[in-house]
Short mmCIF file of C-alpha atoms in Angstrom, two decimals:
data_model
loop_
_atom_site.label_atom_id
_atom_site.label_comp_id
_atom_site.label_asym_id
_atom_site.label_seq_id
_atom_site.Cartn_x
_atom_site.Cartn_y
_atom_site.Cartn_z
CA MET A 1 154.76 267.95 173.64
CA ILE A 2 154.41 270.63 171.04
CA ASN A 3 151.50 270.01 168.62
CA LEU A 4 153.09 270.94 165.32
CA ALA A 5 156.60 271.84 164.07
CA ILE A 6 157.17 273.34 160.93
CA ILE A 7 160.44 273.50 159.00
CA GLY A 8 160.60 276.25 156.63
CA GLY A 9 159.21 279.83 156.91
CA GLY A 10 158.02 280.48 153.57
CA PRO A 11 154.35 281.04 152.42
CA GLY A 12 153.56 277.36 153.12
CA GLY A 13 154.97 277.49 156.37
CA TYR A 14 154.38 280.80 157.79
CA VAL A 15 150.66 280.62 156.91
CA ALA A 16 150.13 277.08 158.24
CA ALA A 17 151.69 278.33 161.59
CA GLU A 18 149.48 281.27 161.76
CA ARG A 19 146.43 279.14 161.07
CA ALA A 20 147.67 276.64 163.55
CA GLY A 21 148.01 279.23 166.22
CA GLN A 22 144.54 280.80 165.63
CA LYS A 23 143.31 277.39 166.17
CA GLY A 24 144.91 276.91 169.42
CA LEU A 25 147.45 274.51 168.48
CA SER A 26 151.30 274.82 170.15
CA VAL A 27 153.54 275.64 167.19
CA VAL A 28 157.09 275.92 166.70
CA LEU A 29 158.50 277.22 163.41
CA PHE A 30 162.08 276.59 162.18
CA GLU A 31 163.64 278.97 159.69
CA LYS A 32 167.41 279.12 158.84
CA ARG A 33 167.32 282.42 156.91
CA ASP A 34 164.42 284.90 157.30
CA LEU A 35 160.66 284.65 157.59
CA GLY A 36 158.96 284.62 154.39
CA GLY A 37 161.19 282.19 152.45
CA VAL A 38 162.12 282.33 148.85
CA CYS A 39 158.81 284.08 147.90
CA LEU A 40 159.26 287.15 150.23
CA ASN A 41 162.95 287.47 150.11
CA GLU A 42 164.22 286.18 146.66
CA GLY A 43 161.03 285.67 144.53
CA CYS A 44 157.59 287.07 144.42
CA ILE A 45 157.67 290.12 146.40
CA PRO A 46 161.16 291.67 145.27
CA THR A 47 160.65 290.59 141.74
CA LYS A 48 157.24 292.39 141.65
CA THR A 49 158.86 295.33 143.34
CA LEU A 50 161.46 295.78 140.71
CA LEU A 51 158.81 295.25 137.85
CA TYR A 52 156.44 297.88 139.47
CA SER A 53 159.43 300.34 139.18
CA ALA A 54 159.94 299.42 135.63
CA LYS A 55 156.29 299.93 134.77
CA VAL A 56 156.40 303.29 136.40
CA TYR A 57 159.37 304.02 134.17
CA ASP A 58 157.60 302.76 131.08
CA TYR A 59 154.60 305.18 131.79
CA ALA A 60 156.88 308.17 132.32
CA ARG A 61 158.54 307.20 129.00
CA HIS A 62 155.38 307.12 127.13
CA ALA A 63 153.30 309.59 129.15
CA ASP A 64 152.89 311.62 125.76
CA LYS A 65 150.22 309.08 124.75
CA TYR A 66 148.08 310.30 127.51
CA GLY A 67 148.49 314.01 127.00
CA VAL A 68 151.06 314.20 129.66
CA ASN A 69 154.61 315.85 128.93
CA VAL A 70 157.40 314.33 130.95
CA THR A 71 160.63 316.32 129.79
CA GLU A 72 163.06 313.46 130.67
CA ALA A 73 162.48 309.98 132.37
CA THR A 74 165.41 308.68 134.06
CA PHE A 75 165.98 305.92 136.61
CA ASP A 76 168.30 305.20 139.42
CA LEU A 77 168.97 301.27 139.81
CA GLY A 78 170.45 301.57 142.98
CA LYS A 79 167.48 303.22 144.48
CA ILE A 80 165.17 300.90 142.88
CA VAL A 81 167.10 297.99 144.51
CA ALA A 82 167.14 300.03 147.81
CA ARG A 83 163.26 300.37 147.73
CA LYS A 84 162.87 296.54 146.93
CA ASP A 85 164.95 296.02 150.06
CA LYS A 86 162.89 298.20 152.30
CA VAL A 87 159.62 296.47 150.90
CA VAL A 88 160.91 293.13 151.66
CA LYS A 89 162.14 294.22 155.00
CA LYS A 90 158.86 295.59 156.01
CA LEU A 91 156.91 292.44 154.87
CA VAL A 92 159.48 290.03 156.80
CA MET A 93 158.78 292.15 160.00
CA GLY A 94 155.05 291.88 159.26
CA VAL A 95 155.48 288.11 159.26
CA GLY A 96 157.47 288.04 162.26
CA ALA A 97 154.54 290.02 164.07
CA LYS A 98 151.82 287.65 163.02
CA MET A 99 153.91 284.69 164.48
CA LYS A 100 154.04 286.62 167.54
CA ALA A 101 150.34 287.37 167.81
CA HIS A 102 149.52 283.77 167.28
CA ASN A 103 151.95 282.52 169.78
CA VAL A 104 154.00 280.73 167.36
CA GLN A 105 157.68 280.26 168.53
CA VAL A 106 160.04 281.12 165.90
CA VAL A 107 163.36 279.27 165.94
CA LYS A 108 166.01 280.85 163.62
CA GLY A 109 168.35 277.96 162.84
CA GLU A 110 168.89 274.83 160.68
CA ALA A 111 166.54 272.13 162.08
CA MET A 112 167.51 268.67 162.05
CA ILE A 113 165.23 265.68 162.03
CA LYS A 114 166.75 263.06 164.43
CA GLY A 115 163.95 260.43 164.05
CA ARG A 116 160.79 259.16 165.97
CA SER A 117 160.59 257.79 169.60
CA LYS A 118 158.08 257.14 172.08
CA ASP A 119 158.29 261.13 172.95
CA GLY A 120 157.29 261.88 169.52
CA ILE A 121 159.19 263.14 166.45
CA GLU A 122 162.64 264.49 167.57
CA ILE A 123 164.00 267.63 165.93
CA ALA A 124 167.36 269.33 166.86
CA CYS A 125 168.11 272.96 166.37
CA ASN A 126 170.64 275.36 167.95
CA GLY A 127 171.74 272.82 170.42
CA GLU A 128 168.22 272.45 171.76
CA THR A 129 165.85 269.36 171.40
CA PHE A 130 162.14 269.59 170.29
CA PHE A 131 159.73 266.54 170.60
CA VAL A 132 156.49 267.39 168.45
CA GLU A 133 153.55 265.36 167.80
CA ASN A 134 153.23 266.61 164.05
CA LEU A 135 155.60 267.73 161.65
CA LEU A 136 154.91 269.95 158.44
CA ILE A 137 158.10 270.03 155.90
CA CYS A 138 158.04 273.41 153.88
CA THR A 139 161.68 273.47 152.98
CA GLY A 140 160.90 274.78 149.53
CA SER A 141 162.77 274.70 146.43
CA GLU A 142 166.12 275.98 145.05
CA ALA A 143 167.22 277.37 141.49
CA PHE A 144 168.34 274.31 139.31
CA VAL A 145 171.54 275.04 137.73
CA PRO A 146 172.01 272.16 134.94
CA PRO A 147 175.46 270.59 134.39
CA ILE A 148 176.18 272.75 131.17
CA THR A 149 179.74 272.76 130.03
CA GLY A 150 181.60 275.91 131.36
CA VAL A 151 178.88 277.02 133.58
CA GLN A 152 181.09 276.78 136.88
CA GLU A 153 184.14 278.40 135.05
CA ALA A 154 181.97 281.56 134.10
CA GLY A 155 181.91 282.58 137.75
CA ASP A 156 179.81 285.51 138.70
CA ILE A 157 178.91 286.14 135.15
CA VAL A 158 176.16 283.24 135.57
CA LEU A 159 173.45 284.42 137.96
CA THR A 160 170.29 282.68 139.45
CA ASN A 161 167.23 284.59 140.68
CA ARG A 162 168.80 285.07 144.07
CA GLU A 163 172.11 287.11 142.76
CA ILE A 164 170.33 288.97 140.01
CA LEU A 165 168.18 290.76 142.52
CA THR A 166 171.28 292.19 144.25
CA LEU A 167 172.71 293.89 141.01
CA LYS A 168 173.06 297.65 141.53
CA GLU A 169 174.64 298.27 138.07
CA GLN A 170 172.68 297.69 134.97
CA PRO A 171 174.12 295.14 132.58
CA LYS A 172 174.49 296.36 129.05
CA SER A 173 173.38 292.86 127.78
CA LEU A 174 171.65 290.03 129.44
CA VAL A 175 171.32 286.40 128.17
CA ILE A 176 168.42 284.55 129.80
CA ILE A 177 168.49 280.78 129.70
CA GLY A 178 164.98 279.66 129.91
CA GLY A 179 161.84 281.46 128.73
CA GLY A 180 159.43 280.49 131.78
CA VAL A 181 157.93 282.85 134.05
CA ILE A 182 161.13 284.01 136.10
CA GLY A 183 163.11 284.36 132.85
CA MET A 184 160.22 286.49 131.09
CA GLU A 185 159.69 288.61 134.13
CA PHE A 186 163.52 289.67 134.30
CA ALA A 187 163.44 289.95 130.62
CA SER A 188 160.55 292.40 130.96
CA PHE A 189 162.50 294.35 133.71
CA TYR A 190 165.64 294.87 132.02
CA ASN A 191 164.14 295.48 128.78
CA SER A 192 162.34 298.39 130.11
CA LEU A 193 165.62 299.67 131.54
CA GLY A 194 167.34 299.48 128.14
CA THR A 195 169.29 296.33 128.55
CA GLU A 196 169.90 294.40 125.33
CA VAL A 197 167.98 291.05 126.40
CA THR A 198 168.25 287.75 124.71
CA VAL A 199 166.09 284.50 125.62
CA VAL A 200 167.06 281.23 124.67
CA GLU A 201 164.33 278.58 125.26
CA MET A 202 164.45 274.74 124.80
CA LEU A 203 160.78 274.46 123.89
CA PRO A 204 158.91 275.61 120.94
CA GLU A 205 157.35 278.50 123.00
CA ILE A 206 157.90 280.77 125.97
CA LEU A 207 155.93 280.12 129.00
CA GLY A 208 155.44 276.34 128.65
CA GLY A 209 152.08 274.99 130.24
CA LEU A 210 150.26 278.25 129.73
CA ASP A 211 147.92 279.04 126.66
CA PRO A 212 150.05 278.91 123.76
CA GLU A 213 148.36 281.65 121.89
CA ILE A 214 148.55 283.93 124.93
CA SER A 215 152.36 282.83 125.22
CA ALA A 216 152.99 283.80 121.45
CA MET A 217 151.33 287.07 121.93
CA LEU A 218 153.39 288.09 124.65
CA ARG A 219 156.50 287.16 122.91
CA ASP A 220 155.42 289.08 119.93
CA VAL A 221 155.01 292.10 122.33
CA TYR A 222 158.47 291.85 123.70
CA ALA A 223 160.05 291.01 120.07
CA LYS A 224 158.75 294.41 118.99
CA ARG A 225 160.39 296.07 122.07
CA GLY A 226 163.79 294.55 121.03
CA VAL A 227 164.10 291.25 122.89
CA LYS A 228 165.52 288.45 120.90
CA PHE A 229 163.92 284.95 121.34
CA HIS A 230 165.79 281.80 120.25
CA LEU A 231 163.07 278.91 120.70
CA SER A 232 163.59 275.22 120.38
CA CYS A 233 167.25 275.82 121.26
CA LYS A 234 169.37 273.83 123.60
CA VAL A 235 172.16 275.39 125.54
CA THR A 236 175.11 273.26 125.22
CA GLU A 237 178.18 275.39 126.49
CA ILE A 238 178.82 278.61 128.21
CA LYS A 239 182.24 280.13 127.37
CA GLY A 240 182.79 282.85 129.78
CA ALA A 241 180.07 285.39 128.68
CA GLU A 242 179.23 283.48 125.60
CA VAL A 243 176.12 281.09 125.58
CA VAL A 244 176.45 278.42 122.81
CA PHE A 245 173.37 276.54 121.66
CA ALA A 246 172.06 274.18 119.33
CA ASN A 247 169.53 275.28 116.63
CA PRO A 248 166.46 272.99 115.59
CA ASP A 249 168.17 272.28 112.25
CA GLY A 250 171.19 271.02 114.24
CA SER A 251 173.44 273.86 113.60
CA THR A 252 175.12 275.83 116.41
CA SER A 253 174.74 279.59 117.21
CA SER A 254 175.83 281.61 120.18
CA VAL A 255 175.22 284.83 121.75
CA LYS A 256 177.17 287.00 124.30
CA GLY A 257 175.85 288.90 127.48
CA GLU A 258 177.62 290.81 130.19
CA LYS A 259 175.52 288.67 132.58
CA ILE A 260 173.72 285.26 131.98
CA LEU A 261 170.63 284.56 133.88
CA MET A 262 170.17 280.91 134.55
CA SER A 263 166.23 280.25 134.94
CA VAL A 264 165.36 276.83 133.67
CA GLY A 265 163.53 275.72 136.60
CA ARG A 266 163.55 275.03 140.64
CA ARG A 267 163.81 271.59 142.48
CA ALA A 268 162.67 270.45 145.75
CA VAL A 269 164.85 271.01 148.74
CA THR A 270 164.76 267.36 150.37
CA LYS A 271 168.40 267.17 151.70
CA GLY A 272 170.13 268.51 154.54
CA PHE A 273 167.73 268.40 157.41
CA GLY A 274 167.48 264.62 158.19
CA LEU A 275 164.61 263.61 156.11
CA GLU A 276 166.09 260.20 155.47
CA ASN A 277 165.84 259.59 159.27
CA LEU A 278 162.02 259.39 159.00
CA GLY A 279 161.93 257.21 155.80
CA VAL A 280 159.81 259.77 153.89
CA GLU A 281 158.87 258.43 150.51
CA LEU A 282 160.05 260.70 147.52
CA ASP A 283 159.06 260.82 144.08
CA ARG A 284 161.27 262.32 141.35
CA GLY A 285 163.32 264.27 143.98
CA ALA A 286 160.21 265.61 145.69
CA ILE A 287 158.23 264.56 148.85
CA LYS A 288 155.31 262.28 147.91
CA VAL A 289 152.04 263.35 149.34
CA ASP A 290 148.17 262.77 148.92
CA ASN A 291 145.38 265.02 148.62
CA LYS A 292 145.44 265.93 152.52
CA MET A 293 149.22 266.58 152.08
CA ARG A 294 150.12 263.40 154.14
CA THR A 295 153.52 261.65 153.46
CA ASN A 296 153.94 258.02 153.87
CA ILE A 297 154.79 258.42 157.46
CA PRO A 298 152.19 259.03 160.04
CA ASN A 299 151.87 262.65 161.44
CA VAL A 300 154.58 263.67 158.83
CA PHE A 301 153.11 266.27 156.23
CA ALA A 302 154.72 268.29 153.24
CA ALA A 303 153.43 271.49 151.52
CA GLY A 304 154.66 273.92 149.17
CA ASP A 305 157.54 273.44 146.62
CA VAL A 306 159.14 270.46 148.33
CA THR A 307 156.26 268.44 147.00
CA GLY A 308 157.42 269.30 143.48
CA PHE A 309 153.76 269.39 141.95
CA SER A 310 152.66 273.20 141.78
CA MET A 311 155.59 275.58 142.79
CA LEU A 312 153.56 278.54 143.59
CA ALA A 313 153.24 280.41 146.76
CA HIS A 314 149.63 280.52 146.91
CA THR A 315 149.52 276.91 146.36
CA ALA A 316 151.82 276.39 149.25
CA SER A 317 149.70 278.53 151.46
CA ARG A 318 146.62 276.65 150.52
CA GLU A 319 148.32 273.17 151.12
CA GLY A 320 149.53 274.36 154.53
CA GLU A 321 145.98 275.30 155.40
CA VAL A 322 144.76 271.93 154.23
CA VAL A 323 147.25 270.20 156.78
CA VAL A 324 145.99 272.54 159.74
CA ASN A 325 142.42 272.17 158.98
CA ASN A 326 142.77 268.32 158.99
CA LEU A 327 144.90 268.38 162.29
CA THR A 328 141.96 270.58 163.93
CA GLY A 329 139.11 268.36 163.07
CA GLY A 330 138.27 269.53 159.80
CA LYS A 331 137.79 267.45 156.45
CA ASP A 332 139.87 269.22 153.87
CA THR A 333 141.35 268.24 150.69
CA MET A 334 143.78 269.97 148.23
CA ARG A 335 142.23 270.76 144.86
CA TYR A 336 144.51 271.86 141.91
CA ASN A 337 141.90 272.31 139.34
CA ALA A 338 141.48 276.35 140.15
CA ILE A 339 145.14 277.39 140.96
CA PRO A 340 145.99 280.71 139.13
CA SER A 341 149.33 281.42 137.34
CA VAL A 342 150.42 285.02 136.69
CA VAL A 343 153.24 286.35 134.82
CA TYR A 344 153.96 289.98 135.97
CA THR A 345 155.25 291.21 132.76
CA ASN A 346 153.83 294.57 131.06
CA PRO A 347 151.36 293.36 129.89
CA GLU A 348 150.39 290.85 132.61
CA VAL A 349 149.41 287.12 131.77
CA ALA A 350 146.97 285.42 133.99
CA SER A 351 145.62 281.92 133.62
CA VAL A 352 143.57 279.44 135.53
CA GLY A 353 142.01 276.03 134.79
CA LEU A 354 142.28 273.98 131.64
CA THR A 355 144.18 275.12 128.15
CA GLU A 356 142.75 273.82 125.04
CA GLU A 357 145.63 271.51 124.64
CA GLU A 358 145.09 270.08 128.04
CA ALA A 359 141.37 269.75 127.49
CA LYS A 360 142.07 267.94 124.23
CA LYS A 361 144.62 265.64 125.86
CA SER A 362 142.41 264.58 128.54
CA GLY A 363 139.39 264.22 126.22
CA VAL A 364 137.23 266.78 127.62
CA GLU A 365 134.59 268.15 125.40
CA TYR A 366 134.68 272.02 125.17
CA ARG A 367 133.50 275.05 123.69
CA ILE A 368 135.77 278.14 123.53
CA ALA A 369 135.27 282.02 123.10
CA LYS A 370 137.70 284.67 123.08
CA LEU A 371 137.34 288.41 122.93
CA PRO A 372 140.06 291.23 122.50
CA MET A 373 140.60 293.29 125.84
CA ALA A 374 139.55 296.35 124.11
CA TYR A 375 135.87 295.15 124.59
CA ALA A 376 136.27 296.61 128.15
CA GLY A 377 136.20 300.20 127.92
CA ARG A 378 138.27 300.72 130.92
CA PHE A 379 140.95 298.89 129.28
CA VAL A 380 141.01 301.11 126.19
CA ALA A 381 141.02 304.10 128.47
CA GLU A 382 144.07 302.97 130.17
CA ASN A 383 146.13 301.05 127.74
CA GLU A 384 146.74 303.46 124.53
CA GLY A 385 147.93 301.31 121.58
CA VAL A 386 148.01 298.08 123.68
CA ASN A 387 146.31 294.90 122.67
CA GLY A 388 145.28 292.24 124.75
CA LEU A 389 142.94 288.85 124.89
CA CYS A 390 140.49 286.92 127.14
CA LYS A 391 139.90 283.27 126.47
CA VAL A 392 137.22 281.17 128.15
CA LEU A 393 136.84 277.50 128.11
CA VAL A 394 133.60 275.95 129.13
CA GLY A 395 132.09 272.27 129.13
CA ALA A 396 130.24 271.27 125.95
CA LYS A 397 127.31 270.08 127.84
CA HIS A 398 126.69 271.98 130.68
CA GLY A 399 128.53 275.33 130.01
CA GLU A 400 130.62 275.22 133.38
CA VAL A 401 133.85 277.23 133.09
CA LEU A 402 136.74 275.09 132.78
CA GLY A 403 139.66 277.78 131.93
CA VAL A 404 140.33 281.43 131.69
CA HIS A 405 143.39 282.77 130.01
CA MET A 406 144.09 286.36 129.94
CA LEU A 407 146.92 289.08 128.34
CA GLY A 408 146.52 292.37 129.59
CA ASN A 409 146.73 294.62 132.59
CA PRO A 410 145.64 294.02 135.19
CA SER A 411 145.03 290.47 134.59
CA SER A 412 146.42 289.54 137.91
CA GLU A 413 143.74 291.35 139.73
CA ILE A 414 140.94 289.96 137.59
CA ILE A 415 141.78 286.18 137.51
CA TYR A 416 140.55 285.36 140.96
CA GLY A 417 136.86 285.73 139.87
CA ALA A 418 137.73 283.04 137.19
CA CYS A 419 139.12 280.97 139.98
CA MET A 420 135.95 281.16 141.83
CA ALA A 421 133.97 280.34 138.90
CA ILE A 422 135.87 277.17 138.52
CA GLU A 423 135.94 276.20 142.00
CA GLN A 424 132.26 276.83 142.25
CA GLU A 425 131.28 275.04 138.92
CA LEU A 426 129.75 278.30 137.49
CA THR A 427 128.07 278.01 134.19
CA LEU A 428 128.01 280.54 131.73
CA ALA A 429 124.34 281.31 132.46
CA ALA A 430 125.07 282.04 135.90
CA LEU A 431 128.16 284.07 135.21
CA GLN A 432 125.98 286.02 132.78
CA GLU A 433 123.57 287.02 135.58
CA ILE A 434 126.41 288.33 137.85
CA VAL A 435 126.64 292.23 137.74
CA PHE A 436 130.13 293.48 137.23
CA PRO A 437 131.07 297.12 138.02
CA HIS A 438 131.47 299.45 134.92
CA PRO A 439 133.85 300.55 133.66
CA THR A 440 136.27 297.97 134.75
CA VAL A 441 138.68 295.57 132.94
CA SER A 442 137.23 292.76 134.80
CA GLU A 443 134.13 293.11 132.72
CA ILE A 444 135.99 291.35 129.92
CA PHE A 445 135.20 287.97 131.72
CA ARG A 446 131.42 288.61 131.64
CA GLU A 447 131.56 290.01 128.16
CA THR A 448 133.46 286.88 127.01
CA ALA A 449 130.55 284.53 128.53
CA PHE A 450 128.22 286.47 126.05
CA ALA A 451 130.59 285.57 122.99
CA PHE A 452 129.56 281.93 122.98
#
């Protein structure tokens, strides 16, 4: 009997498979498309590849700020997309090599759970039957397309994150429904290329869930670059290339776009692979798990977006590791207090831990300090005419780090330090004694610790 079967080869699935193989378990991994899942093929990696090309183009266009003369900066969207495809292909092959190195049996096809018998959990795929001792479900999520009037009739004008990644011709105008992470990253990319971008967001601010002050600062950056924002506005209808929405005062407005990006969220994939044959409990359309990623059914686990809790690739990977660690004799639990979030716009946003709003809501007593990113000399040297911010929340009594929120490049590469501080319950006093390299932008974290 196989020790562990994993359905879904995304960050949750393939990392769990690698760790399980390393620890000597027999593993079979089912993936109906390509290894890497949405993250590697339709999300994290391809979008960041596109965004880096846009960043290079931005640098070229504004090189004179740094004393460098570029006669004319141009771009080739076809080549940008081709490079994205090359990067994805290379990394998918890398995941495959890892699976082979750790003796993971990869089965490409649609797995179907048949049920449980004395021989174990039965899974069918490609005409073959597999009996397994433990099952980890990592089927991920899919773009949610709300039943807005006219959305189906609009045809290929309306895109999700999957379709927009394949565009080889730049749209002259783009309407983005949803100002979350996906929406803002594509707003950043196409704004850099010169597309007229409009964002329609139902909430009062973009990037809901992140620090509102940071979100407002980022919105202001892009508003100055020409992106139009309609906040607290609910889309009511799509008429071909026209998006109709209700304003906060009850009036109706509309905006036209050559293309429309639907980015209002994602939903867990729980249908189509026989989950019902095991009786796994769902909660609001996602698989319900405990802090060891166990479902209500013995020997059946779930990790990643399918749990509907923290839809981030790095969360999925850690959840998969928790499952494997417990299967191999360890005592591990999933903790979510130090999960970082990053928005790869230009400038980047990075956040971990509590926001002020969350602290107030949960009754946590806190103190807060914030500094402009310009307090770090390296930031000033590399970001001509650009502002940024670092906010740190600590406990009022002991001074332990509770949350860190940043706007400015390269926040994505700095935030892990704040994650470690929260995970290890580091205090301000301890943080102040750590020596940071100089000059680095990361010094802003330590400098803010002295601003209390």
